[in-house]
Amino acid sequence: MVTKPAPHRTTATGSGAENNQPRPILLIEDTPSLQMVYRSVLASAGHRVTVAGTAAEGLARFVDTRPQVVLLDLVLPDRDGLDLMQDMLRLRPETNVIVITANGSINKAVEAMRAGAHEFLVKPFDEQRFLSAVENARGASANRGIPRAAAPSPGRAQGSAFLGSSEAMARIQAKIRSAARSMATVFITGESGTGKELCALAVHDNSPRATGPFIALNCGAIPQDLLESEVFGHVKGSFTGAISDKPGAAAAADGGTLFLDEICEMAPALQTKLLRFLQTSTVQPVGATRPRKVNVRIVCATNRDPLDAVRRGHFREDLYYRLYVVPIHMPPLRDRGEDVIEIAEAALARFAAEEGRLFDGLEPGVRALFRRHSWPGNVRQVLNVIRNVVVLNEGGPVTLDMLPDDLADQQGFVAPSAAVSPAPSDDLALEGLLGRTLAEIEQLVIEATIARHGGSVPKAARVLDVSPSTLYRKIEGWGRT
């Protein structure tokens, strides 16, 4: 998992605490192991957390603690999570609820969004996505005047992706410092796991807007029919399930920075509205009769080639030129030389401290493997490997036999049996598809691609050149037939 650096927060005790720091996040999750994981991640990022294992306990704690953010699993042992969410929003409509659901229940999450949820997370999700959702929810609450912690100081975003003394990263740092001082739109490109959101945070934190909100929105993780509401907001009663006003990410970022991740996944109709927003600096929530003026800086990112998306007709050319003012390309880890060793050692020290264990660095064989490995998952993959080592071992020097089993496979090694097996010819492969419908062929190809990439939908989506949300919707559709 990728850990976003912890925001600076003040800790208050005594009767005045609620006035000086945000109220604790309420986590409603019935699985003890997931409770522990979510709570640990949130605590490491500086959040206070209150935990409940049932709907009844969750509602009681909601009334007692009056949280501004609720993390809610939709599947609970004593009650439907969606019904619980509606009760909480009736009591406190300003609460931001992040619903958590499994792959097979995305339609339930969409229903929750229509009923007033702030955002949803589909299991499995990585640590960075999880923490971003929580920070976005806090930012939206702050925009409505709900107390939150003081803004972080410049430099907060210098996390794992920015460790390293390579020439490539020195150039990135210099470009961030120059771009941050202006109001120009920044367009960040790079492979998955290279730290694009951390780069966006660095631009924000080194800018005159550092004391304002930083609102991140993943355009590829939200269903297209809900994306307009997420960006521009909606008013109560504007559609079925809109039980309260929702400001939207653009309004929540007023006075700060709006980060649009996976910008190339945005639907064409919404691209038109985004272009109008950039030209007029006004937002009009769904169902509203009048627009409102906002002061927002736009930073966007994609792991695709944006110009290729324009050529394919997936991305508006005029929007591309409007956004592509200051390009920053986050280099893949394989092009950063010794940075991988610095990142791994820093992660080892941090994770060991979190787990209360003592490690003595990386053995020479591990260092050599890390240097020659291609790291297709970039910094995120390095952190996952080190986290695995720390969790599953007691300490001492990190040796080759401590590394995850699949690291050698990702390195490109092929098992002898696979090396001598003849690959099927194109004719044989085609023969297996003849007689099937186009929909059946699509399902076969998607399922085979997901299986080939160890069940990872995001990896399969990159290979198939579609967004992960597209694959999740297709999988959900197959489950209903």
Tab-separated table of C-alpha atoms in Angstrom, residues 3-6 8 153-164 169 172-174 176-177 180 195 197-206 330 346 350:
chain	number	residue	atom	x	y	z
A	3	THR	CA	0.970	5.835	2.444
A	4	LYS	CA	0.265	9.507	1.927
A	5	PRO	CA	2.286	11.642	4.364
A	6	ALA	CA	0.398	12.446	7.544
A	8	HIS	CA	-0.041	18.166	10.471
A	153	SER	CA	2.779	23.592	6.171
A	154	PRO	CA	4.545	23.707	2.802
A	155	GLY	CA	6.479	20.574	1.985
A	156	ARG	CA	3.894	18.188	3.444
A	157	ALA	CA	3.700	16.237	0.216
A	158	GLN	CA	7.343	15.260	0.104
A	159	GLY	CA	6.556	11.582	0.602
A	160	SER	CA	8.124	8.370	-0.605
A	161	ALA	CA	7.764	9.239	-4.284
A	162	PHE	CA	9.953	12.300	-3.750
A	163	LEU	CA	12.774	10.545	-1.932
A	164	GLY	CA	15.936	10.058	-3.951
A	169	MET	CA	13.879	13.881	-9.404
A	172	ILE	CA	10.972	17.457	-11.014
A	173	GLN	CA	11.524	19.329	-7.752
A	174	ALA	CA	12.792	22.389	-9.597
A	176	ILE	CA	7.381	22.048	-9.025
A	177	ARG	CA	8.932	25.045	-7.260
A	180	ALA	CA	3.764	26.387	-7.762
A	195	GLY	CA	3.467	9.586	-7.202
A	197	GLU	CA	-0.987	12.831	-6.444
A	198	LEU	CA	2.035	13.572	-4.245
A	199	CYS	CA	3.311	15.799	-7.046
A	200	ALA	CA	-0.028	17.626	-7.111
A	201	LEU	CA	0.149	18.060	-3.330
A	202	ALA	CA	3.661	19.449	-3.640
A	203	VAL	CA	2.462	22.019	-6.180
A	204	HIS	CA	-0.344	23.013	-3.803
A	205	ASP	CA	1.801	23.107	-0.662
A	206	ASN	CA	4.492	25.250	-2.266
A	330	MET	CA	6.780	11.709	-13.177
A	346	ALA	CA	13.228	4.858	4.219
A	350	ARG	CA	9.074	3.790	8.809
